[in-house]
Amino acid sequence: QVQLVESGGGLVQAGGSLRLSCTVSGIISRINDMGWYRQAPGKQRELVAVITPGLSTNLADSVKGRFTISRDNAKNTVYLQMNSLKPEDTALYYCNAQVARFISLNDYWGRGTQVTVSS
């Protein structure tokens, strides 16, 4: 069984910073891409950032220059450093990982961590 556990969400004023963490645990052969998605009330889930095992990154235009994604492959952990937060960043943030177990490769999701940015 594979579990993704997120932490680091919370309430912050506009202009502030938060750092999200997500650790993958369980019986794992390898982890491919890891990423963060978010979903605001009444909106669809959207990609925020993704990082490959080789540390190549891709970020949504709305967060470029403010957010940074990184990962520690030894710890099976991905991070999202969020700076200069805006009220429109308020959402439930989900961690995603493509995990290989034996011969199968599947997407796994965390339960989400709430980020609320007050104006």
XYZ file of N, CA and C in Angstrom:
357
model
N 0.847 -1.188 0.000
C 0.000 0.000 0.000
C 0.886 1.243 0.000
N 0.476 2.252 -0.740
C 1.240 3.490 -0.837
C 0.442 4.620 -0.187
N 1.113 5.425 0.606
C 0.459 6.576 1.236
C 1.250 7.841 0.946
N 0.507 8.924 0.722
C 1.109 10.235 0.572
C 0.575 11.102 1.701
N 1.450 11.665 2.482
C 1.053 12.483 3.619
C 1.605 13.882 3.439
N 0.675 14.848 3.371
C 1.043 16.249 3.181
C 1.064 16.978 4.523
N 1.840 18.036 4.575
C 1.859 18.907 5.746
C 2.296 20.303 5.313
N 2.052 21.271 6.198
C 2.563 22.618 5.956
C 1.536 23.649 5.555
N 0.293 23.263 5.349
C -0.714 24.248 5.001
C -1.066 25.118 6.198
N -1.892 26.130 5.935
C -2.304 26.996 7.026
C -2.866 28.308 6.527
N -3.021 29.231 7.461
C -3.544 30.570 7.172
C -2.399 31.565 7.194
N -2.312 32.383 6.144
C -1.233 33.353 6.055
C -1.770 34.623 5.405
N -1.182 35.745 5.729
C -1.575 37.009 5.104
C -0.971 37.125 3.707
N -1.614 37.896 2.867
C -1.084 38.150 1.535
C 0.348 38.673 1.633
N 1.199 38.146 0.758
C 2.608 38.503 0.790
C 3.460 37.560 1.613
N 2.820 36.708 2.376
C 3.530 35.771 3.231
C 3.986 34.527 2.489
N 4.550 33.594 3.260
C 5.118 32.370 2.693
C 4.643 31.144 3.466
N 4.600 30.041 2.756
C 4.345 28.729 3.352
C 5.178 27.702 2.612
N 5.493 26.609 3.306
C 6.211 25.509 2.674
C 5.429 24.229 2.894
N 5.021 23.600 1.808
C 4.314 22.337 1.873
C 5.303 21.182 1.695
N 5.010 20.076 2.397
C 5.814 18.872 2.259
C 4.890 17.693 2.002
N 5.399 16.712 1.285
C 4.628 15.493 1.023
C 5.597 14.324 0.970
N 5.352 13.328 1.828
C 6.215 12.162 1.880
C 5.448 10.925 1.432
N 6.084 10.153 0.572
C 5.505 8.912 0.066
C 6.057 7.745 0.870
N 5.167 6.884 1.343
C 5.601 5.721 2.100
C 4.922 4.467 1.563
N 5.497 3.314 1.905
C 4.942 2.042 1.454
C 5.974 1.253 0.671
N 5.488 0.188 0.055
C 6.367 -0.671 -0.750
C 6.467 -0.043 -2.131
N 7.646 0.475 -2.456
C 7.860 1.280 -3.658
C 9.084 0.782 -4.404
N 8.938 0.629 -5.709
C 10.102 0.319 -6.532
C 10.836 1.612 -6.911
N 10.075 2.583 -7.382
C 10.642 3.885 -7.684
C 9.493 4.887 -7.784
N 9.847 6.177 -7.716
C 8.876 7.258 -7.886
C 9.276 8.070 -9.105
N 8.356 8.221 -10.032
C 8.622 9.042 -11.212
C 8.306 10.500 -10.876
N 7.448 11.114 -11.656
C 7.128 12.511 -11.400
C 6.375 12.689 -10.089
N 6.656 13.799 -9.423
C 5.918 14.205 -8.221
C 5.412 15.628 -8.466
N 4.267 15.928 -7.906
C 3.730 17.253 -8.189
C 2.722 17.722 -7.167
N 2.327 18.963 -7.342
C 1.307 19.588 -6.509
C 0.187 20.119 -7.412
N -1.023 19.861 -6.974
C -2.210 20.372 -7.632
C -3.007 21.138 -6.587
N -3.925 21.969 -7.054
C -4.792 22.673 -6.110
C -6.197 22.791 -6.662
N -7.122 22.901 -5.741
C -8.524 23.047 -6.121
C -9.181 24.062 -5.204
N -9.651 25.142 -5.794
C -10.370 26.173 -5.064
C -11.867 25.856 -5.120
N -12.641 26.353 -4.172
C -14.086 26.094 -4.172
C -14.732 26.497 -5.495
N -15.505 25.583 -6.067
C -16.200 25.869 -7.311
C -15.351 25.801 -8.550
N -14.102 25.407 -8.402
C -13.204 25.346 -9.562
C -12.654 23.934 -9.730
N -12.122 23.674 -10.916
C -11.518 22.377 -11.170
C -10.118 22.311 -10.580
N -9.691 21.093 -10.316
C -8.324 20.898 -9.847
C -7.354 21.290 -10.946
N -6.293 22.006 -10.575
C -5.322 22.462 -11.561
C -3.902 22.128 -11.120
N -3.040 21.957 -12.108
C -1.642 21.690 -11.829
C -0.971 22.959 -11.332
N -0.196 22.813 -10.273
C 0.602 23.926 -9.759
C 2.052 23.760 -10.183
N 2.615 22.580 -9.913
C 4.021 22.354 -10.228
C 4.283 20.861 -10.270
N 5.266 20.469 -11.091
C 5.661 19.071 -11.189
C 7.176 19.007 -11.289
N 7.747 17.921 -10.757
C 9.191 17.739 -10.794
C 9.506 16.292 -11.132
N 10.470 16.100 -12.022
C 10.865 14.762 -12.440
C 11.928 14.196 -11.490
N 12.212 12.900 -11.602
C 13.284 12.329 -10.766
C 14.633 13.009 -11.015
N 14.835 13.517 -12.214
C 16.072 14.220 -12.534
C 16.050 15.689 -12.171
N 15.002 16.129 -11.488
C 14.849 17.472 -10.927
C 14.502 18.539 -11.953
N 14.000 18.138 -13.113
C 13.423 19.109 -14.043
C 12.056 19.511 -13.520
N 11.728 20.791 -13.666
C 10.478 21.287 -13.089
C 9.615 21.981 -14.141
N 8.340 22.022 -13.836
C 7.385 22.748 -14.664
C 6.378 23.386 -13.716
N 6.174 24.681 -13.850
C 5.261 25.390 -12.959
C 4.179 26.089 -13.773
N 3.003 26.200 -13.180
C 1.922 26.946 -13.805
C 2.333 28.408 -13.939
N 1.852 29.049 -15.001
C 2.216 30.452 -15.226
C 1.823 31.335 -14.044
N 0.723 30.992 -13.394
C 0.214 31.825 -12.310
C 1.110 31.827 -11.078
N 2.033 30.861 -10.981
C 2.880 30.784 -9.789
C 4.362 30.954 -10.104
N 4.702 31.071 -11.372
C 6.108 31.235 -11.734
C 6.684 32.495 -11.096
N 7.887 32.364 -10.567
C 8.532 33.483 -9.901
C 8.164 33.609 -8.437
N 7.139 32.851 -7.995
C 6.716 32.911 -6.592
C 6.842 31.554 -5.893
N 6.570 30.480 -6.601
C 6.616 29.133 -6.032
C 7.825 28.382 -6.568
N 8.345 27.493 -5.733
C 9.446 26.617 -6.137
C 9.121 25.200 -5.698
N 9.300 24.253 -6.601
C 9.117 22.839 -6.250
C 10.480 22.178 -6.181
N 10.644 21.300 -5.208
C 11.895 20.560 -5.061
C 11.566 19.185 -4.499
N 12.537 18.288 -4.517
C 12.311 16.951 -3.988
C 13.610 16.399 -3.428
N 13.438 15.500 -2.466
C 14.551 14.761 -1.886
C 14.288 13.292 -2.196
N 14.966 12.768 -3.196
C 14.700 11.397 -3.624
C 15.029 10.374 -2.535
N 16.002 10.667 -1.718
C 16.379 9.745 -0.643
C 15.281 9.641 0.410
N 14.498 10.707 0.552
C 13.436 10.739 1.560
C 12.051 10.539 0.944
N 11.987 10.331 -0.368
C 10.687 10.187 -1.052
C 9.764 11.359 -0.735
N 10.318 12.542 -0.728
C 9.578 13.733 -0.307
C 9.672 14.828 -1.356
N 8.539 15.493 -1.560
C 8.480 16.644 -2.453
C 8.039 17.853 -1.646
N 8.572 19.010 -2.010
C 8.281 20.255 -1.297
C 7.721 21.295 -2.266
N 6.937 22.203 -1.719
C 6.477 23.354 -2.485
C 6.683 24.587 -1.619
N 7.658 25.391 -1.999
C 7.899 26.648 -1.308
C 7.068 27.726 -1.982
N 6.197 28.349 -1.209
C 5.275 29.343 -1.755
C 5.573 30.693 -1.127
N 6.018 31.631 -1.944
C 6.325 32.986 -1.495
C 5.371 33.982 -2.151
N 5.325 35.170 -1.604
C 4.477 36.239 -2.150
C 3.060 35.742 -2.414
N 2.501 35.077 -1.426
C 1.180 34.469 -1.601
C 0.109 35.525 -1.809
N -0.866 35.145 -2.624
C -1.988 36.026 -2.961
C -3.296 35.363 -2.527
N -4.333 36.153 -2.290
C -5.622 35.539 -1.932
C -6.095 34.510 -2.961
N -5.773 34.706 -4.215
C -6.194 33.750 -5.245
C -5.443 32.422 -5.186
N -4.429 32.333 -4.341
C -3.742 31.054 -4.109
C -4.494 30.193 -3.103
N -5.523 30.731 -2.496
C -6.311 29.969 -1.527
C -6.946 28.760 -2.196
N -6.680 27.572 -1.649
C -7.171 26.328 -2.236
C -6.768 25.156 -1.347
N -7.304 24.010 -1.681
C -6.860 22.752 -1.100
C -5.754 22.220 -2.008
N -4.579 22.025 -1.450
C -3.416 21.605 -2.220
C -3.204 20.106 -2.053
N -3.101 19.420 -3.193
C -2.930 17.975 -3.205
C -1.553 17.600 -3.738
N -0.965 16.627 -3.107
C 0.282 16.039 -3.574
C -0.040 14.867 -4.502
N 0.755 14.718 -5.544
C 0.592 13.614 -6.491
C 1.939 12.972 -6.756
N 1.946 11.654 -6.894
C 3.178 10.952 -7.229
C 2.867 9.788 -8.148
N 3.726 9.595 -9.133
C 3.635 8.419 -10.006
C 4.560 7.361 -9.405
N 3.962 6.314 -8.862
C 4.723 5.340 -8.090
C 4.722 3.992 -8.789
N 5.914 3.440 -8.934
C 6.057 2.098 -9.490
C 6.176 1.096 -8.346
N 5.337 0.081 -8.410
C 5.389 -1.016 -7.445
C 5.463 -2.304 -8.247
N 6.584 -2.983 -8.153
C 6.822 -4.192 -8.936
C 6.688 -3.857 -10.420
N 5.682 -4.365 -11.138
C 5.591 -4.102 -12.570
C 4.521 -3.060 -12.904
N 3.853 -2.499 -11.911
C 2.785 -1.541 -12.193
C 3.231 -0.119 -11.875
N 2.642 0.830 -12.594
C 2.912 2.249 -12.375
C 1.570 2.957 -12.230
N 1.349 3.616 -11.091
C 0.057 4.242 -10.839
C 0.219 5.623 -10.236
N -0.805 6.431 -10.409
C -0.882 7.745 -9.763
C -1.451 7.594 -8.361
N -0.834 8.271 -7.415
C -1.344 8.294 -6.045
C -1.515 9.741 -5.606
N -2.487 9.934 -4.717
C -2.814 11.276 -4.264
C -2.835 11.350 -2.747
N -2.434 12.498 -2.220
C -2.632 12.755 -0.810
C -4.039 13.246 -0.551
N -4.365 13.446 0.721
C -5.713 13.888 1.081
C -5.891 15.389 0.954
N -4.810 16.103 0.824
C -4.884 17.544 0.648
C -4.567 18.308 1.920
N -4.008 19.490 1.746
C -3.740 20.386 2.861
C -4.231 21.778 2.469
N -4.961 22.407 3.385
C -5.606 23.676 3.074
C -4.624 24.833 3.187
N -4.624 25.675 2.167
C -3.869 26.928 2.190
C -4.869 28.069 2.042
N -4.868 28.975 3.013
C -5.768 30.113 2.995
C -4.950 31.394 3.097
N -5.120 32.282 2.142
C -4.382 33.540 2.113
C -5.373 34.680 2.305
N -5.195 35.423 3.371
C -6.102 36.543 3.663
C -5.560 37.838 3.067
N -6.475 38.704 2.674
C -6.059 39.971 2.051
C -5.864 41.061 3.079
